Amino acid sequence: MCLVVECIGMAAFLAIQAPVLKKYPANLSVTAYSFFFGVVLMVAVSFFMTNGSTDWILTRSEILAVIYSGTIASALNYGIMTWSNKILGPALISLYNPLQPLFSSIMSQIFLGSSIYLGSIVGGSFIIAGLYMVTWASYRERQATAGVTPGSLVSEPFLHGKSADQIGHIFSGSSSIAPNPKSSD
């Protein structure tokens, strides 16, 4: 039940985040606000779920685990997802969530010595093949809508014809770049 709610919640989060990022392009601030409200909700629920003040006392290893999961597993993960959502959109970002079990099984084999079974290898192969096919189809669709014929190579460099001001906007994450006047004729 919790897994289904998490999947629905994550899909809603990514779908709502895409228009927010168009209006408010500061990726890290959007991620920080999301984390802030998540922490507020978790603390509020925790007050009702714990029995006493002893449940709030953590050992040294638990504190290190919380710091690691808060910074690396959560903040870095969601920061990268927010940045990617701004560029690619929520559909492609949510498409890569099935890679988590695959990497979890690989990491558990490396760090915990867990066995990787044939089913995990076959399932991981299907996940990677499916992701490749959807990403390839999305790429082909973008080429078709841009007017590039299949099989032709686009040889124009990424920054061709851009002024220094426009290049600065590209790397700062601003989406208010005027179109290239050469491409409109």
PDB file of C-alpha atoms in Angstrom:
ATOM      1  CA  MET A   1       0.000   0.000   0.000  1.00  0.00           C
ATOM      2  CA  CYS A   2       2.804   2.414   0.922  1.00  0.00           C
ATOM      3  CA  LEU A   3       4.681   1.596  -2.300  1.00  0.00           C
ATOM      4  CA  VAL A   4       1.621   2.423  -4.424  1.00  0.00           C
ATOM      5  CA  VAL A   5       1.109   5.697  -2.534  1.00  0.00           C
ATOM      6  CA  GLU A   6       4.817   6.534  -2.985  1.00  0.00           C
ATOM      7  CA  CYS A   7       4.635   5.906  -6.748  1.00  0.00           C
ATOM      8  CA  ILE A   8       1.530   8.076  -7.087  1.00  0.00           C
ATOM      9  CA  GLY A   9       3.068  10.768  -4.883  1.00  0.00           C
ATOM     10  CA  MET A  10       6.326  10.803  -6.852  1.00  0.00           C
ATOM     11  CA  ALA A  11       4.467  11.030 -10.159  1.00  0.00           C
ATOM     12  CA  ALA A  12       2.407  13.934  -8.814  1.00  0.00           C
ATOM     13  CA  PHE A  13       5.543  15.611  -7.434  1.00  0.00           C
ATOM     14  CA  LEU A  14       7.334  15.477 -10.792  1.00  0.00           C
ATOM     15  CA  ALA A  15       4.254  16.570 -12.757  1.00  0.00           C
ATOM     16  CA  ILE A  16       3.621  19.553 -10.465  1.00  0.00           C
ATOM     17  CA  GLN A  17       7.307  20.461 -10.309  1.00  0.00           C
ATOM     18  CA  ALA A  18       7.689  20.944 -14.091  1.00  0.00           C
ATOM     19  CA  PRO A  19       5.432  24.036 -14.363  1.00  0.00           C
ATOM     20  CA  VAL A  20       6.857  25.420 -11.112  1.00  0.00           C
ATOM     21  CA  LEU A  21      10.365  25.241 -12.590  1.00  0.00           C
ATOM     22  CA  LYS A  22       9.224  27.183 -15.659  1.00  0.00           C
ATOM     23  CA  LYS A  23       7.969  30.052 -13.489  1.00  0.00           C
ATOM     24  CA  TYR A  24      10.675  29.834 -10.822  1.00  0.00           C
ATOM     25  CA  PRO A  25      13.915  28.604 -12.421  1.00  0.00           C
ATOM     26  CA  ALA A  26      16.013  28.336  -9.221  1.00  0.00           C
ATOM     27  CA  ASN A  27      16.445  24.539  -9.064  1.00  0.00           C
ATOM     28  CA  LEU A  28      18.046  24.323  -5.637  1.00  0.00           C
ATOM     29  CA  SER A  29      15.510  26.640  -4.019  1.00  0.00           C
ATOM     30  CA  VAL A  30      12.625  24.556  -5.341  1.00  0.00           C
ATOM     31  CA  THR A  31      14.320  21.433  -3.965  1.00  0.00           C
ATOM     32  CA  ALA A  32      14.966  23.130  -0.613  1.00  0.00           C
ATOM     33  CA  TYR A  33      11.331  24.225  -0.293  1.00  0.00           C
ATOM     34  CA  SER A  34      10.182  20.693  -1.154  1.00  0.00           C
ATOM     35  CA  PHE A  35      12.463  19.261   1.534  1.00  0.00           C
ATOM     36  CA  PHE A  36      11.378  21.862   4.091  1.00  0.00           C
ATOM     37  CA  PHE A  37       7.692  21.003   3.717  1.00  0.00           C
ATOM     38  CA  GLY A  38       8.515  17.285   3.720  1.00  0.00           C
ATOM     39  CA  VAL A  39      10.429  17.674   7.002  1.00  0.00           C
ATOM     40  CA  VAL A  40       7.550  19.636   8.546  1.00  0.00           C
ATOM     41  CA  LEU A  41       5.085  16.893   7.606  1.00  0.00           C
ATOM     42  CA  MET A  42       7.380  14.103   8.854  1.00  0.00           C
ATOM     43  CA  VAL A  43       7.971  15.809  12.210  1.00  0.00           C
ATOM     44  CA  ALA A  44       4.240  16.428  12.644  1.00  0.00           C
ATOM     45  CA  VAL A  45       3.440  12.766  11.963  1.00  0.00           C
ATOM     46  CA  SER A  46       6.341  11.636  14.184  1.00  0.00           C
ATOM     47  CA  PHE A  47       4.870  13.390  17.212  1.00  0.00           C
ATOM     48  CA  PHE A  48       1.768  11.227  16.902  1.00  0.00           C
ATOM     49  CA  MET A  49       3.652   7.996  16.129  1.00  0.00           C
ATOM     50  CA  THR A  50       6.249   8.041  18.938  1.00  0.00           C
ATOM     51  CA  ASN A  51       5.603   7.124  22.549  1.00  0.00           C
ATOM     52  CA  GLY A  52       8.087   9.288  24.375  1.00  0.00           C
ATOM     53  CA  SER A  53      11.200  11.372  24.277  1.00  0.00           C
ATOM     54  CA  THR A  54      13.444   8.287  24.239  1.00  0.00           C
ATOM     55  CA  ASP A  55      12.372   7.544  20.653  1.00  0.00           C
ATOM     56  CA  TRP A  56      14.061  10.778  19.561  1.00  0.00           C
ATOM     57  CA  ILE A  57      17.511   9.830  20.928  1.00  0.00           C
ATOM     58  CA  LEU A  58      19.843   8.438  18.255  1.00  0.00           C
ATOM     59  CA  THR A  59      23.123   6.578  18.564  1.00  0.00           C
ATOM     60  CA  ARG A  60      26.254   7.798  16.778  1.00  0.00           C
ATOM     61  CA  SER A  61      25.867   5.348  13.881  1.00  0.00           C
ATOM     62  CA  GLU A  62      22.185   6.302  13.504  1.00  0.00           C
ATOM     63  CA  ILE A  63      23.138  10.001  13.366  1.00  0.00           C
ATOM     64  CA  LEU A  64      25.699   9.245  10.627  1.00  0.00           C
ATOM     65  CA  ALA A  65      23.082   7.225   8.729  1.00  0.00           C
ATOM     66  CA  VAL A  66      20.600  10.103   8.962  1.00  0.00           C
ATOM     67  CA  ILE A  67      23.216  12.610   7.757  1.00  0.00           C
ATOM     68  CA  TYR A  68      24.196  10.363   4.841  1.00  0.00           C
ATOM     69  CA  SER A  69      20.614   9.642   3.808  1.00  0.00           C
ATOM     70  CA  GLY A  70      19.668  13.303   4.136  1.00  0.00           C
ATOM     71  CA  THR A  71      22.549  14.706   2.121  1.00  0.00           C
ATOM     72  CA  ILE A  72      23.535  12.063  -0.432  1.00  0.00           C
ATOM     73  CA  ALA A  73      20.524   9.806  -0.854  1.00  0.00           C
ATOM     74  CA  SER A  74      17.938  12.569  -0.637  1.00  0.00           C
ATOM     75  CA  ALA A  75      19.231  16.100  -1.207  1.00  0.00           C
ATOM     76  CA  LEU A  76      21.687  15.226  -3.980  1.00  0.00           C
ATOM     77  CA  ASN A  77      19.216  12.826  -5.590  1.00  0.00           C
ATOM     78  CA  TYR A  78      16.324  15.276  -5.594  1.00  0.00           C
ATOM     79  CA  GLY A  79      18.563  18.178  -6.602  1.00  0.00           C
ATOM     80  CA  ILE A  80      19.675  16.270  -9.695  1.00  0.00           C
ATOM     81  CA  MET A  81      16.097  15.173 -10.399  1.00  0.00           C
ATOM     82  CA  THR A  82      14.875  18.778 -10.152  1.00  0.00           C
ATOM     83  CA  TRP A  83      17.586  19.972 -12.533  1.00  0.00           C
ATOM     84  CA  SER A  84      16.764  17.134 -14.942  1.00  0.00           C
ATOM     85  CA  ASN A  85      13.028  17.816 -14.673  1.00  0.00           C
ATOM     86  CA  LYS A  86      13.656  21.389 -15.773  1.00  0.00           C
ATOM     87  CA  ILE A  87      15.498  20.183 -18.879  1.00  0.00           C
ATOM     88  CA  LEU A  88      13.791  16.909 -19.849  1.00  0.00           C
ATOM     89  CA  GLY A  89      10.346  17.034 -18.262  1.00  0.00           C
ATOM     90  CA  PRO A  90       8.594  14.746 -15.794  1.00  0.00           C
ATOM     91  CA  ALA A  91       7.904  11.858 -18.197  1.00  0.00           C
ATOM     92  CA  LEU A  92      11.555  11.047 -18.894  1.00  0.00           C
ATOM     93  CA  ILE A  93      12.595  11.629 -15.269  1.00  0.00           C
ATOM     94  CA  SER A  94      10.014   9.213 -13.877  1.00  0.00           C
ATOM     95  CA  LEU A  95      11.005   6.728 -16.562  1.00  0.00           C
ATOM     96  CA  TYR A  96      14.405   6.242 -14.905  1.00  0.00           C
ATOM     97  CA  ASN A  97      13.006   5.388 -11.440  1.00  0.00           C
ATOM     98  CA  PRO A  98      13.006   1.622 -12.229  1.00  0.00           C
ATOM     99  CA  LEU A  99      16.804   1.753 -12.229  1.00  0.00           C
ATOM    100  CA  GLN A 100      16.773   2.071  -8.428  1.00  0.00           C
ATOM    101  CA  PRO A 101      16.182  -1.652  -7.730  1.00  0.00           C
ATOM    102  CA  LEU A 102      18.833  -2.577 -10.277  1.00  0.00           C
ATOM    103  CA  PHE A 103      21.456  -0.343  -8.660  1.00  0.00           C
ATOM    104  CA  SER A 104      20.317  -1.409  -5.186  1.00  0.00           C
ATOM    105  CA  SER A 105      21.014  -5.047  -6.002  1.00  0.00           C
ATOM    106  CA  ILE A 106      24.437  -4.156  -7.446  1.00  0.00           C
ATOM    107  CA  MET A 107      25.355  -2.001  -4.428  1.00  0.00           C
ATOM    108  CA  SER A 108      24.121  -4.637  -1.973  1.00  0.00           C
ATOM    109  CA  GLN A 109      26.331  -7.197  -3.698  1.00  0.00           C
ATOM    110  CA  ILE A 110      29.354  -4.873  -3.503  1.00  0.00           C
ATOM    111  CA  PHE A 111      28.911  -3.620   0.061  1.00  0.00           C
ATOM    112  CA  LEU A 112      26.911  -6.363   1.778  1.00  0.00           C
ATOM    113  CA  GLY A 113      27.989  -9.432  -0.166  1.00  0.00           C
ATOM    114  CA  SER A 114      24.406 -10.317  -1.162  1.00  0.00           C
ATOM    115  CA  SER A 115      23.924 -12.713  -4.027  1.00  0.00           C
ATOM    116  CA  ILE A 116      22.608 -11.511  -7.371  1.00  0.00           C
ATOM    117  CA  TYR A 117      20.245 -14.069  -8.872  1.00  0.00           C
ATOM    118  CA  LEU A 118      19.477 -14.792 -12.507  1.00  0.00           C
ATOM    119  CA  GLY A 119      16.031 -13.194 -12.165  1.00  0.00           C
ATOM    120  CA  SER A 120      17.637  -9.935 -11.081  1.00  0.00           C
ATOM    121  CA  ILE A 121      19.990  -9.989 -14.063  1.00  0.00           C
ATOM    122  CA  VAL A 122      17.180 -10.753 -16.524  1.00  0.00           C
ATOM    123  CA  GLY A 123      14.901  -8.126 -14.960  1.00  0.00           C
ATOM    124  CA  GLY A 124      17.682  -5.543 -14.974  1.00  0.00           C
ATOM    125  CA  SER A 125      18.365  -6.295 -18.639  1.00  0.00           C
ATOM    126  CA  PHE A 126      14.691  -5.763 -19.489  1.00  0.00           C
ATOM    127  CA  ILE A 127      14.677  -2.482 -17.548  1.00  0.00           C
ATOM    128  CA  ILE A 128      17.753  -1.196 -19.383  1.00  0.00           C
ATOM    129  CA  ALA A 129      16.390  -2.325 -22.778  1.00  0.00           C
ATOM    130  CA  GLY A 130      13.053  -0.629 -22.099  1.00  0.00           C
ATOM    131  CA  LEU A 131      14.711   2.589 -20.991  1.00  0.00           C
ATOM    132  CA  TYR A 132      16.899   2.600 -24.079  1.00  0.00           C
ATOM    133  CA  MET A 133      13.921   2.060 -26.395  1.00  0.00           C
ATOM    134  CA  VAL A 134      11.836   4.833 -24.812  1.00  0.00           C
ATOM    135  CA  THR A 135      14.776   7.264 -24.746  1.00  0.00           C
ATOM    136  CA  TRP A 136      15.618   6.443 -28.371  1.00  0.00           C
ATOM    137  CA  ALA A 137      11.970   6.891 -29.425  1.00  0.00           C
ATOM    138  CA  SER A 138      11.821  10.227 -27.604  1.00  0.00           C
ATOM    139  CA  TYR A 139      15.002  11.343 -29.351  1.00  0.00           C
ATOM    140  CA  ARG A 140      13.606  10.339 -32.749  1.00  0.00           C
ATOM    141  CA  GLU A 141      10.352  12.143 -31.995  1.00  0.00           C
ATOM    142  CA  ARG A 142      12.222  15.339 -31.082  1.00  0.00           C
ATOM    143  CA  GLN A 143      14.200  15.063 -34.324  1.00  0.00           C
ATOM    144  CA  ALA A 144      11.010  14.610 -36.332  1.00  0.00           C
ATOM    145  CA  THR A 145       9.321  17.638 -34.768  1.00  0.00           C
ATOM    146  CA  ALA A 146      12.468  19.705 -35.370  1.00  0.00           C
ATOM    147  CA  GLY A 147      12.419  18.779 -39.051  1.00  0.00           C
ATOM    148  CA  VAL A 148      15.549  16.627 -39.062  1.00  0.00           C
ATOM    149  CA  THR A 149      15.214  13.699 -41.434  1.00  0.00           C
ATOM    150  CA  PRO A 150      16.016  10.246 -40.041  1.00  0.00           C
ATOM    151  CA  GLY A 151      19.541   9.152 -40.798  1.00  0.00           C
ATOM    152  CA  SER A 152      20.909  12.657 -41.352  1.00  0.00           C
ATOM    153  CA  LEU A 153      23.522  14.045 -39.042  1.00  0.00           C
ATOM    154  CA  VAL A 154      23.116  17.475 -37.512  1.00  0.00           C
ATOM    155  CA  SER A 155      26.553  19.058 -37.664  1.00  0.00           C
ATOM    156  CA  GLU A 156      25.809  22.446 -36.094  1.00  0.00           C
ATOM    157  CA  PRO A 157      27.590  22.770 -32.755  1.00  0.00           C
ATOM    158  CA  PHE A 158      25.641  23.392 -29.547  1.00  0.00           C
ATOM    159  CA  LEU A 159      26.863  26.966 -29.065  1.00  0.00           C
ATOM    160  CA  HIS A 160      27.037  27.944 -32.755  1.00  0.00           C
ATOM    161  CA  GLY A 161      25.955  31.515 -33.401  1.00  0.00           C
ATOM    162  CA  LYS A 162      25.315  32.352 -29.740  1.00  0.00           C
ATOM    163  CA  SER A 163      26.511  35.591 -28.212  1.00  0.00           C
ATOM    164  CA  ALA A 164      28.484  35.624 -24.956  1.00  0.00           C
ATOM    165  CA  ASP A 165      25.370  36.857 -23.137  1.00  0.00           C
ATOM    166  CA  GLN A 166      23.285  33.968 -24.481  1.00  0.00           C
ATOM    167  CA  ILE A 167      25.990  31.453 -23.531  1.00  0.00           C
ATOM    168  CA  GLY A 168      25.980  32.877 -19.999  1.00  0.00           C
ATOM    169  CA  HIS A 169      22.203  32.373 -19.860  1.00  0.00           C
ATOM    170  CA  ILE A 170      22.559  28.775 -21.032  1.00  0.00           C
ATOM    171  CA  PHE A 171      24.998  27.867 -18.273  1.00  0.00           C
ATOM    172  CA  SER A 172      23.187  29.849 -15.566  1.00  0.00           C
ATOM    173  CA  GLY A 173      19.997  27.914 -16.242  1.00  0.00           C
ATOM    174  CA  SER A 174      17.919  30.857 -17.479  1.00  0.00           C
ATOM    175  CA  SER A 175      15.418  29.954 -20.146  1.00  0.00           C
ATOM    176  CA  SER A 176      14.875  33.492 -21.453  1.00  0.00           C
ATOM    177  CA  ILE A 177      17.203  33.199 -24.435  1.00  0.00           C
ATOM    178  CA  ALA A 178      16.108  34.900 -27.639  1.00  0.00           C
ATOM    179  CA  PRO A 179      16.015  32.570 -30.643  1.00  0.00           C
ATOM    180  CA  ASN A 180      18.951  32.556 -33.005  1.00  0.00           C
ATOM    181  CA  PRO A 181      18.137  34.942 -35.884  1.00  0.00           C
ATOM    182  CA  LYS A 182      19.982  32.689 -38.372  1.00  0.00           C
ATOM    183  CA  SER A 183      17.673  29.754 -37.623  1.00  0.00           C
ATOM    184  CA  SER A 184      14.467  31.614 -38.518  1.00  0.00           C
ATOM    185  CA  ASP A 185      15.252  32.113 -42.225  1.00  0.00           C
TER     186      ASP A 185
END
